[in-house]
Coordinates of C-alpha atoms (C1' of nucleotides) in Angstrom, one line a residue:
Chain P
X235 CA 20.8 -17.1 -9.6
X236 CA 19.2 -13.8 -11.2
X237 CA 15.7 -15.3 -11.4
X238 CA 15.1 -16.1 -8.1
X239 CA 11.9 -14.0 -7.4
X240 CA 9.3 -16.0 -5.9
X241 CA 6.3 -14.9 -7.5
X242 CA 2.8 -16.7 -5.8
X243 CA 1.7 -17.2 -9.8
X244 CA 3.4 -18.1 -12.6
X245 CA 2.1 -16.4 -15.0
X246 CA 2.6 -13.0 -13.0
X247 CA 6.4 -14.3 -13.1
X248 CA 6.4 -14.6 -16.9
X249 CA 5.0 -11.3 -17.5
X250 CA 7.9 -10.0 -15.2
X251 CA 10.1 -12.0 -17.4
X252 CA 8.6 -10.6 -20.9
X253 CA 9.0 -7.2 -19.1
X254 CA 12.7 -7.9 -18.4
X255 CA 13.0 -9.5 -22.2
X256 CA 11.4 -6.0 -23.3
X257 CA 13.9 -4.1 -21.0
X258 CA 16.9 -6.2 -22.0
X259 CA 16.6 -6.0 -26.1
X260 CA 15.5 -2.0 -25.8
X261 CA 12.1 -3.1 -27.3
X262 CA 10.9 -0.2 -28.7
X263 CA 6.8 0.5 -28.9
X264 CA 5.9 -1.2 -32.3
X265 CA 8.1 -3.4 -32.5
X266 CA 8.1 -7.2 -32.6
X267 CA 8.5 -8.9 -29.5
X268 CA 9.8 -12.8 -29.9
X269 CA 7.0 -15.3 -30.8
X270 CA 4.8 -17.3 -28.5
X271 CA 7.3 -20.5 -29.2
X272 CA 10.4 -18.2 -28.6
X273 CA 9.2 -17.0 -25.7
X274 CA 8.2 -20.0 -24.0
X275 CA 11.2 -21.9 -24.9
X276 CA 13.4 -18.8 -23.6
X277 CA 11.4 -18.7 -20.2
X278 CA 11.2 -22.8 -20.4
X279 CA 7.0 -23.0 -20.0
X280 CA 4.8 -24.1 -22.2
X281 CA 3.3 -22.4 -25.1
X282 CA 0.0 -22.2 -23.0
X283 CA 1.1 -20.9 -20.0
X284 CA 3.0 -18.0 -22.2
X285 CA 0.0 -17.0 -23.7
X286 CA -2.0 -16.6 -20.5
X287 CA 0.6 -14.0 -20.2
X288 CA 0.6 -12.5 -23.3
X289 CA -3.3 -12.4 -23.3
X290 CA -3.1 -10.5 -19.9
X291 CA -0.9 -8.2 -21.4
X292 CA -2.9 -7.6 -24.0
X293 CA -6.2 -6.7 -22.3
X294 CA -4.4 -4.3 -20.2
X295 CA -2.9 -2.9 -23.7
X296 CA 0.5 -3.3 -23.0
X297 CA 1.0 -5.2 -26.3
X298 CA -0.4 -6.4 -29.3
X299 CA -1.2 -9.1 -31.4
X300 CA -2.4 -9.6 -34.8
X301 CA -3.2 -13.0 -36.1
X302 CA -0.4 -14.7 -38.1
X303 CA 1.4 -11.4 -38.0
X304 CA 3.1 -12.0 -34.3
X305 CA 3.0 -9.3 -31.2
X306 CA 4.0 -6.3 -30.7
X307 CA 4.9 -3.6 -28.1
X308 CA 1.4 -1.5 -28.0
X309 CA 1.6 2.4 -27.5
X310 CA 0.1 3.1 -23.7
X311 CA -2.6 5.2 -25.4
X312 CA -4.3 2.3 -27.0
X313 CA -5.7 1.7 -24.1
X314 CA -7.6 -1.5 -24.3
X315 CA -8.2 -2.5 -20.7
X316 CA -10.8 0.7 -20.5
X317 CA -13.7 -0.3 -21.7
X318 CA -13.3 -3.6 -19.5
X319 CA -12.6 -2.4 -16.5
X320 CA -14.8 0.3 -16.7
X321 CA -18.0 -1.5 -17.0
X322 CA -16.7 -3.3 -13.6
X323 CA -15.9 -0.2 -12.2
X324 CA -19.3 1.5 -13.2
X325 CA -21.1 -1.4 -11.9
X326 CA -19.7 -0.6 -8.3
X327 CA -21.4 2.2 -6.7
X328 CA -19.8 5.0 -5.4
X329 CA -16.9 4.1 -7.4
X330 CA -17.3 6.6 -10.2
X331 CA -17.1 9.1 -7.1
X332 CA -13.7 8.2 -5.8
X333 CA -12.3 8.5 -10.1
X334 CA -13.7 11.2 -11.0
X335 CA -12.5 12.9 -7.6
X336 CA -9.2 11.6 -7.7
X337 CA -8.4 12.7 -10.9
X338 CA -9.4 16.2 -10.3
X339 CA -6.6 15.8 -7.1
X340 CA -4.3 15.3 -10.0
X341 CA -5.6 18.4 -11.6
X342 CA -5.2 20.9 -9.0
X343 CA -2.0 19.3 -8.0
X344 CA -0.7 20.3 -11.3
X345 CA -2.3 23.5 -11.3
X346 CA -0.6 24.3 -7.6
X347 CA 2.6 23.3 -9.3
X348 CA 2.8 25.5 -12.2
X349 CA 1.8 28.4 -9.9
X350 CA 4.7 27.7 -7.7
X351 CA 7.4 27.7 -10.0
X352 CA 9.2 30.6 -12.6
X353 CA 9.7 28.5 -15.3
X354 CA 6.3 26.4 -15.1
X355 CA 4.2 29.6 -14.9
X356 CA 5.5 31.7 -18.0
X357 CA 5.6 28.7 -20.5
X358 CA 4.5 30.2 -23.8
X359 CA 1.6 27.6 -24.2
X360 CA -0.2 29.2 -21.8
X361 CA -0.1 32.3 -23.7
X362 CA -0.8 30.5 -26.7
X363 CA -3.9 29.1 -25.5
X364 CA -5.0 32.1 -24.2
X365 CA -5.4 33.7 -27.7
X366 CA -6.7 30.5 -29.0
X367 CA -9.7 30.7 -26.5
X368 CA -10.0 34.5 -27.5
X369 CA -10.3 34.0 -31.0
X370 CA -12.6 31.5 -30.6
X371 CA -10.7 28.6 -32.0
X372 CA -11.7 25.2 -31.9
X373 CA -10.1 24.0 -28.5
X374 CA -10.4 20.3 -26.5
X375 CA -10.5 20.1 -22.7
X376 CA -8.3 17.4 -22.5
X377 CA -6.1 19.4 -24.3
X378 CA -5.6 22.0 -21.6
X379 CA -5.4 19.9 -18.8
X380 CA -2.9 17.4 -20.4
X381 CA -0.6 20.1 -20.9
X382 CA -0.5 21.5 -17.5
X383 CA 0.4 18.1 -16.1
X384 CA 3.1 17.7 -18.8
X385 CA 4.4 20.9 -17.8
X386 CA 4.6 19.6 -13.9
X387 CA 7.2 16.9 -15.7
X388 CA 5.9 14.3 -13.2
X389 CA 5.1 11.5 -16.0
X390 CA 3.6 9.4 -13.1
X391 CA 0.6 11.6 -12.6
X392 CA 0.3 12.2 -16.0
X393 CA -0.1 8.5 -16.5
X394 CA -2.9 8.4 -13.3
X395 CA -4.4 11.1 -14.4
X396 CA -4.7 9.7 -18.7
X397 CA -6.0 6.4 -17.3
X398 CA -8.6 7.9 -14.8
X399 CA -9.8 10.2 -17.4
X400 CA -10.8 7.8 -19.6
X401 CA -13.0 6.2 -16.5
X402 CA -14.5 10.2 -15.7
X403 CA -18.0 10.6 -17.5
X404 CA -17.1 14.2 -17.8
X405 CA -17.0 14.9 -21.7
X406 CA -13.0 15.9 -21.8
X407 CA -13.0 15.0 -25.5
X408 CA -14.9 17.8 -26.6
X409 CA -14.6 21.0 -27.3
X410 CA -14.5 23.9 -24.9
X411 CA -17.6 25.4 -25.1
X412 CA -19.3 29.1 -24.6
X413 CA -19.4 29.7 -20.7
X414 CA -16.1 27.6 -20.5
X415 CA -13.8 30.6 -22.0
X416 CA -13.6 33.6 -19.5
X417 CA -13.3 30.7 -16.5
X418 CA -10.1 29.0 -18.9
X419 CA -9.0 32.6 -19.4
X420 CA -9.1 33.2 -15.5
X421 CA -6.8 30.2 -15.1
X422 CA -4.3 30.7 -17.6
X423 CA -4.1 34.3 -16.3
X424 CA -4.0 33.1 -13.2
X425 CA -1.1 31.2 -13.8
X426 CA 1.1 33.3 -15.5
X427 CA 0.8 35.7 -12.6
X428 CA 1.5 33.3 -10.2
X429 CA -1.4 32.9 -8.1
X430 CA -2.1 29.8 -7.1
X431 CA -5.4 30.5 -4.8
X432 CA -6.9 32.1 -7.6
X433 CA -6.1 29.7 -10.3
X434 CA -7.6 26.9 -8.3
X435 CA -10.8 28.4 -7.8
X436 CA -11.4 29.1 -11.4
X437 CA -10.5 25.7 -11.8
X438 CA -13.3 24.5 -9.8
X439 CA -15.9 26.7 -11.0
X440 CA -14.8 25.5 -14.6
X441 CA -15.6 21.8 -13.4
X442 CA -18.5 23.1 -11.6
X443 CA -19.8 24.0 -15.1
X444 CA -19.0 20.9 -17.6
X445 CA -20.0 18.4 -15.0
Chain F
X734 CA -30.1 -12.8 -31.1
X735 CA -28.6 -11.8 -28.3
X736 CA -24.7 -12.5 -28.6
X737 CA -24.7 -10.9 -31.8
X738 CA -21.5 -8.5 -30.6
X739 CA -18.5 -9.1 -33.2
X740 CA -15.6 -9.4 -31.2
X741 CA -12.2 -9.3 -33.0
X742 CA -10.5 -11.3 -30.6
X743 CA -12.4 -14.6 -29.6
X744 CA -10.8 -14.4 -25.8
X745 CA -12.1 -10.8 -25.4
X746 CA -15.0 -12.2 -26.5
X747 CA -15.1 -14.8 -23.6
X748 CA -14.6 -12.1 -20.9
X749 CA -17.6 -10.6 -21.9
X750 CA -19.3 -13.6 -21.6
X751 CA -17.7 -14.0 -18.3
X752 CA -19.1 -10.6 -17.3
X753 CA -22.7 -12.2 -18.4
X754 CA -22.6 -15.4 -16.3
X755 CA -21.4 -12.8 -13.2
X756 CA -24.5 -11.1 -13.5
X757 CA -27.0 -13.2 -14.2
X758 CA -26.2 -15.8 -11.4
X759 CA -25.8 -12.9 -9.2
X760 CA -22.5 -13.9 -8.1
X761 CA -21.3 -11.6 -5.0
X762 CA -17.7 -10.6 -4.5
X763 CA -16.1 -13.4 -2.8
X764 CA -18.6 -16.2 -4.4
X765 CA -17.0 -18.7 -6.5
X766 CA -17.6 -18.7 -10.2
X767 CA -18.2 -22.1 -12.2
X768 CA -15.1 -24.1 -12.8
X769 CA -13.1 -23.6 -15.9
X770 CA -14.4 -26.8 -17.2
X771 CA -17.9 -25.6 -16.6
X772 CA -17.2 -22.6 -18.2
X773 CA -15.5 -23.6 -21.1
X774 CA -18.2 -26.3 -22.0
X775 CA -20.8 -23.5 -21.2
X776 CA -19.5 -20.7 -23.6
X777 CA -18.4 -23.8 -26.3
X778 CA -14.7 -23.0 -25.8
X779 CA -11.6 -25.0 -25.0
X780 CA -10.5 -24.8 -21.1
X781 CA -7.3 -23.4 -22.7
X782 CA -9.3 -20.3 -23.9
X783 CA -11.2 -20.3 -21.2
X784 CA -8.3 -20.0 -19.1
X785 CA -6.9 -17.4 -21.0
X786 CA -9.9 -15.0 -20.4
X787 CA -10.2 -15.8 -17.0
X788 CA -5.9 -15.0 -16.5
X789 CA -6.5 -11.5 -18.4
X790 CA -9.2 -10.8 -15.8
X791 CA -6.9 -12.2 -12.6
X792 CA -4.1 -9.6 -14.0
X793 CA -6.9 -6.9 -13.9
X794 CA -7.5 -7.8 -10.2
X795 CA -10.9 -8.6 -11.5
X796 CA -11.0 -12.6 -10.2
X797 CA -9.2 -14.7 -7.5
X798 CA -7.9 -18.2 -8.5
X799 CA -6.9 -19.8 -5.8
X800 CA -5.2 -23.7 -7.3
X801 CA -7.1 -26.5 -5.9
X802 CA -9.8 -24.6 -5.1
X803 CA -11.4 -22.6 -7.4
X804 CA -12.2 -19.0 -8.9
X805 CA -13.6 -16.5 -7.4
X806 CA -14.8 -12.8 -7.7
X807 CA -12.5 -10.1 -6.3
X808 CA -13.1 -6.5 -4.7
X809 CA -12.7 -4.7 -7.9
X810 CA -11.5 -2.0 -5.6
X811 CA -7.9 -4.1 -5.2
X812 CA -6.9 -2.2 -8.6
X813 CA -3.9 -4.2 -9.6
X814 CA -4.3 -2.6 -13.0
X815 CA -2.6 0.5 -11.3
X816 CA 0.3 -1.8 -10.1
X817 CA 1.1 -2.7 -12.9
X818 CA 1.0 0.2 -15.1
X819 CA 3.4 1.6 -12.3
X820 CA 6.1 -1.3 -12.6
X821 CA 6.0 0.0 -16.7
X822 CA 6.5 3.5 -15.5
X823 CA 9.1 2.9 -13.0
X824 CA 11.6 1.6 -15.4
X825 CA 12.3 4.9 -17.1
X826 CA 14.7 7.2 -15.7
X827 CA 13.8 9.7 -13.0
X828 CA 10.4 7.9 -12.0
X829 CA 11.6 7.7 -8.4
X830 CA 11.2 11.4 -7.6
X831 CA 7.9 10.8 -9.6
X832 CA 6.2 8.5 -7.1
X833 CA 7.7 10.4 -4.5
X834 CA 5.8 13.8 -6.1
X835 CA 2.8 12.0 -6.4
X836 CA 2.5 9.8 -3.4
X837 CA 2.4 13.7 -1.6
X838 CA 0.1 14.9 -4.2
X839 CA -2.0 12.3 -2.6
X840 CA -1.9 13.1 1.0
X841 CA -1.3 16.8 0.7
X842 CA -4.7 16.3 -1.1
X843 CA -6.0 14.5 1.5
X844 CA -5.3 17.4 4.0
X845 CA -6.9 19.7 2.1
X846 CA -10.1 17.6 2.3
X847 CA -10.3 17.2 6.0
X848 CA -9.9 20.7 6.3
X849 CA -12.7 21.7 4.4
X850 CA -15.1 19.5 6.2
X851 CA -16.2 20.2 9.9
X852 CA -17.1 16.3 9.9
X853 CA -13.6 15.3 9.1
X854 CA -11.7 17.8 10.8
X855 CA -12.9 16.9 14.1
X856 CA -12.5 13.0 14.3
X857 CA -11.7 11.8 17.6
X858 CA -8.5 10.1 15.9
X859 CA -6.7 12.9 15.6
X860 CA -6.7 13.9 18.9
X861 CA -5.9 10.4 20.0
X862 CA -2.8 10.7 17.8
X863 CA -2.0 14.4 19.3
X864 CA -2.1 12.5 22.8
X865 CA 0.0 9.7 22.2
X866 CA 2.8 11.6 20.8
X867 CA 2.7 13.8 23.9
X868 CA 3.2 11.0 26.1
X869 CA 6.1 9.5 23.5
X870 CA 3.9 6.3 22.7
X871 CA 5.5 4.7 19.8
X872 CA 4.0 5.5 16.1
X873 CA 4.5 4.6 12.9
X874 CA 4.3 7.0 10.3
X875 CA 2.3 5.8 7.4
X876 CA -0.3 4.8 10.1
X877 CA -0.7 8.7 10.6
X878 CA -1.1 9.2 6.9
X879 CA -3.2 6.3 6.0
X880 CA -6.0 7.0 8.8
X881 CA -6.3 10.9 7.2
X882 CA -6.3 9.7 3.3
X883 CA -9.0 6.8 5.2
X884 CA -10.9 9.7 6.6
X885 CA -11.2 11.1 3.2
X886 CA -13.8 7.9 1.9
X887 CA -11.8 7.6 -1.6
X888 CA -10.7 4.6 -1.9
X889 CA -9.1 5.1 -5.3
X890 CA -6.9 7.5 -4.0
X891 CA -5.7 5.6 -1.3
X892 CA -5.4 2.3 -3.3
X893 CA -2.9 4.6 -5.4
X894 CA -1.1 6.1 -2.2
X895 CA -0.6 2.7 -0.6
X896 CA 1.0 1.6 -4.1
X897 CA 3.2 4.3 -4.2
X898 CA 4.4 4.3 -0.5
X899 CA 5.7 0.3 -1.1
X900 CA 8.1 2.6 -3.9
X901 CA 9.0 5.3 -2.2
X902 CA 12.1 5.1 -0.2
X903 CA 11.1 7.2 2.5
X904 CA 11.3 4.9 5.6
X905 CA 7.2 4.9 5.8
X906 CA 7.4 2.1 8.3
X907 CA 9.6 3.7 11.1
X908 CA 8.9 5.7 14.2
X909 CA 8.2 8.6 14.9
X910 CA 11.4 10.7 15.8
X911 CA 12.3 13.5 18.1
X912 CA 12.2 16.5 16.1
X913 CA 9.0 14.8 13.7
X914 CA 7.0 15.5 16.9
X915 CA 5.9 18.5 17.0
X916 CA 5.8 19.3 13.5
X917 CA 3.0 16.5 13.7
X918 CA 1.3 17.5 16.3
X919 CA 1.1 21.3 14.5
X920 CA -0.3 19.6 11.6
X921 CA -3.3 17.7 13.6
X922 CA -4.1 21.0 15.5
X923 CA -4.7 23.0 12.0
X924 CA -6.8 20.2 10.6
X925 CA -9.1 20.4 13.6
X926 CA -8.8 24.0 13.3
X927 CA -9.3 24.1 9.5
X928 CA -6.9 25.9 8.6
X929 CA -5.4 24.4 5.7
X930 CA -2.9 26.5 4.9
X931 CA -0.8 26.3 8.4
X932 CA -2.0 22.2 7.8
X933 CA -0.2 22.1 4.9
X934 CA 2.4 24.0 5.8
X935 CA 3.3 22.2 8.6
X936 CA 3.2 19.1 6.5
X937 CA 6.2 20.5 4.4
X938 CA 8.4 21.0 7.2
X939 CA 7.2 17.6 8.0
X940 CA 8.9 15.7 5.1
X941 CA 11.4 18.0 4.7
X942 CA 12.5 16.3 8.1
X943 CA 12.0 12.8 7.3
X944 CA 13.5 12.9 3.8
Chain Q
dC1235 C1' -5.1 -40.4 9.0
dT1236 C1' -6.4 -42.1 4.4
dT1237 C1' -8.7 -41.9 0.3
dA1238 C1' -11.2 -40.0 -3.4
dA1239 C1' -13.1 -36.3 -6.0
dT1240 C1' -12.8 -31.6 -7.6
dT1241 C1' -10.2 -27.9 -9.4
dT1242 C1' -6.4 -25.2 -10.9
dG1243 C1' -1.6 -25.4 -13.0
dT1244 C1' 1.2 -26.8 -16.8
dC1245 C1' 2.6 -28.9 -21.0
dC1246 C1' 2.2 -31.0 -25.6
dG1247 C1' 0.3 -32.6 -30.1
dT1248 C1' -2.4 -31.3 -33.8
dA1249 C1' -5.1 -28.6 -36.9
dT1250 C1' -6.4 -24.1 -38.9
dG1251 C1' -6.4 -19.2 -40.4
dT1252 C1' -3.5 -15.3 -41.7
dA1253 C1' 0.3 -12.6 -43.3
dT1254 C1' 4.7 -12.3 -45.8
dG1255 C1' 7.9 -13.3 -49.4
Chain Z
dA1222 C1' 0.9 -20.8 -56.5
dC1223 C1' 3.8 -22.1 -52.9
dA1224 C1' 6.4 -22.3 -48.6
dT1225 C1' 7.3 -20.3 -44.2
dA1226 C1' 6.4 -18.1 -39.9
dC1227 C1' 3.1 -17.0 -36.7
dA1228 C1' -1.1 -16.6 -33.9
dT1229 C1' -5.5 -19.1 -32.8
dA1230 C1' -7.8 -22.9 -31.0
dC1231 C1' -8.9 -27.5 -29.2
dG1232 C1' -8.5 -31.5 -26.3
dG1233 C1' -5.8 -34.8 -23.8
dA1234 C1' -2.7 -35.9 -20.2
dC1235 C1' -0.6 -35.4 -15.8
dA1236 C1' 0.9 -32.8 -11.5
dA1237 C1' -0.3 -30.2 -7.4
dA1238 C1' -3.5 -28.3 -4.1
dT1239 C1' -7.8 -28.3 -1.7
dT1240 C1' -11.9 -30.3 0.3
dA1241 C1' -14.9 -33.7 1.9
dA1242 C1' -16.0 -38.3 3.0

DNA sequence: CTTAATTTGTCCGTATGTATG
DNA sequence: ACATACATACGGACAAATTAA
């Protein structure tokens, strides 16, 4: 009754059940979850068989643990599993390909978005960056981008589109640089006027130049 | 000399190690890896650590165990990592319309593509769909979908697709109906026209139907 | 079909290092 | 300094599944 999933692993149906524990107690991130004894005698396994769980959790980042301390819910952005899965994923050829393209699917999607919508087009960020770009003030990629996708309110894509950018090569962490600005200044312009054709190809000539 | 690397956390530690054995035995996706005894007396571990390593890399989609029988590399390509971030994401209020959003972000991407190329524009499968629904042979929807985001060659994209269909509440699986027809068959005659505005277009009115 | 060996799945007891009060 | 709570780690034991003889 209730628990009567039928998971192929176990210890995929314990991390469902240390999800529904999370859910159920309104767990916020950085807070304590229950020990590794608590938790298994709640769930009824063993000690071991709740720590595979934990430990997968924890390489994918979704919580923490520090030593004698006990675990804790982990913000998204720490973003653990990253640097493991991307030496898999870089070892795969063609691979790289499909992120770095799927992420700019993301991108433009976003970008289409704003264009298509009142509200979305005239935010005052847009103007904001704008002037930031025109007085030559220090400005990250990321930045930009991030926005835009906020501003689509789909917090799904924005998810996708964090993780995959950490697995792009493309330097997104630094700063927007000389030839970047009129292109950013096309888009943003673009934007606020509504025109989606023409946002979307200074978009791509603006990845055409940083990658 | 060698393993020098200072890792905080001994069982991150392991996976590394893990990684090491991968390579340097060569070991193909699908090939067994050594046993969990065998690994743990290897790397000078305890099977329960061992274990622990090897269950942080099954949640990643990384390895295969299979009870009774062994471990074995997976197609890195499976991407459970995704699946699971989703099942975070879906908890929070209004994620629904989210996957819905982005699930078409996906395929409307996907048209776009096959527009653009004369390659995939022309495949012989969309005419082979165009004919079938003429003579009211029975088709399944997401089979449509999937062969056009399959045409595109990124895999990522429709890893993420196929993930977000099993969400979405659109009945994906059904028939084609009566009035889907020719709205279809509209949006395989731009594609091999390239025109991916009408393509698109046509697309809307598509799902505006179904949903 | 039976049996034995191998391997994963699970649990427990114990010991140790770390943080908190 | 001490006690408590917790994570970390090891190794043993047995169950369950698979494979091969």
């Amino acid at each position: 009754m209730g628990t009567e999933k039928k998971a192929e692993k176990r210890f995929l149906y314990i991390v469902e059940q240390i999800r529904e524990i999370i859910r159920e107690e309104n767990i916020q991130v950085g807070d304590k979850l229950p020990s590794e004894r608590t938790l298994a005698e709640r769930l009824q396994v063993g000690r071991s068989t709740a720590r595979e769980a934990l430990r997968s959790m924890e390489l994918l980042g979704l919580i923490e643990t520090r030593h004698g301390e006990g675990t804790f819910l982990a913000d998204v952005k720490k973003h653990q599993l990253v640097e493991v899965l991307a030496r898999f994923i870089l070892e795969q050829p063609g691979a790289l390909e499909d992120v770095v393209e799927t992420r700019r699917i993301h991108e433009r999607a976003a970008i289409s978005t704003l264009c298509r919508h009142e509200r979305t087009a005239h935010l005052p960020v847009w103007e904001s960056f704008y002037y930031k770009l025109d007085e030559n003030e220090s400005m990250v990629r990321e930045d930009i981008i991030r926005e835009m996708i906020i501003a689509t309110n789909n917090r799904l894509s924005l998810k996708i589109w964090f993780l995959l950018k950490q697995y792009s090569s493309a330097p997104f962490n630094e700063d927007v640089q000389g030839e970047e600005v009129p292109l950013i200044q096309q888009l943003l312009m673009a934007i606020a006027e509504m025109k989606e054709e023409e946002a979307l190809d200074s978009y791509e000539r603006w990845m055409d130049v940083i990658e």
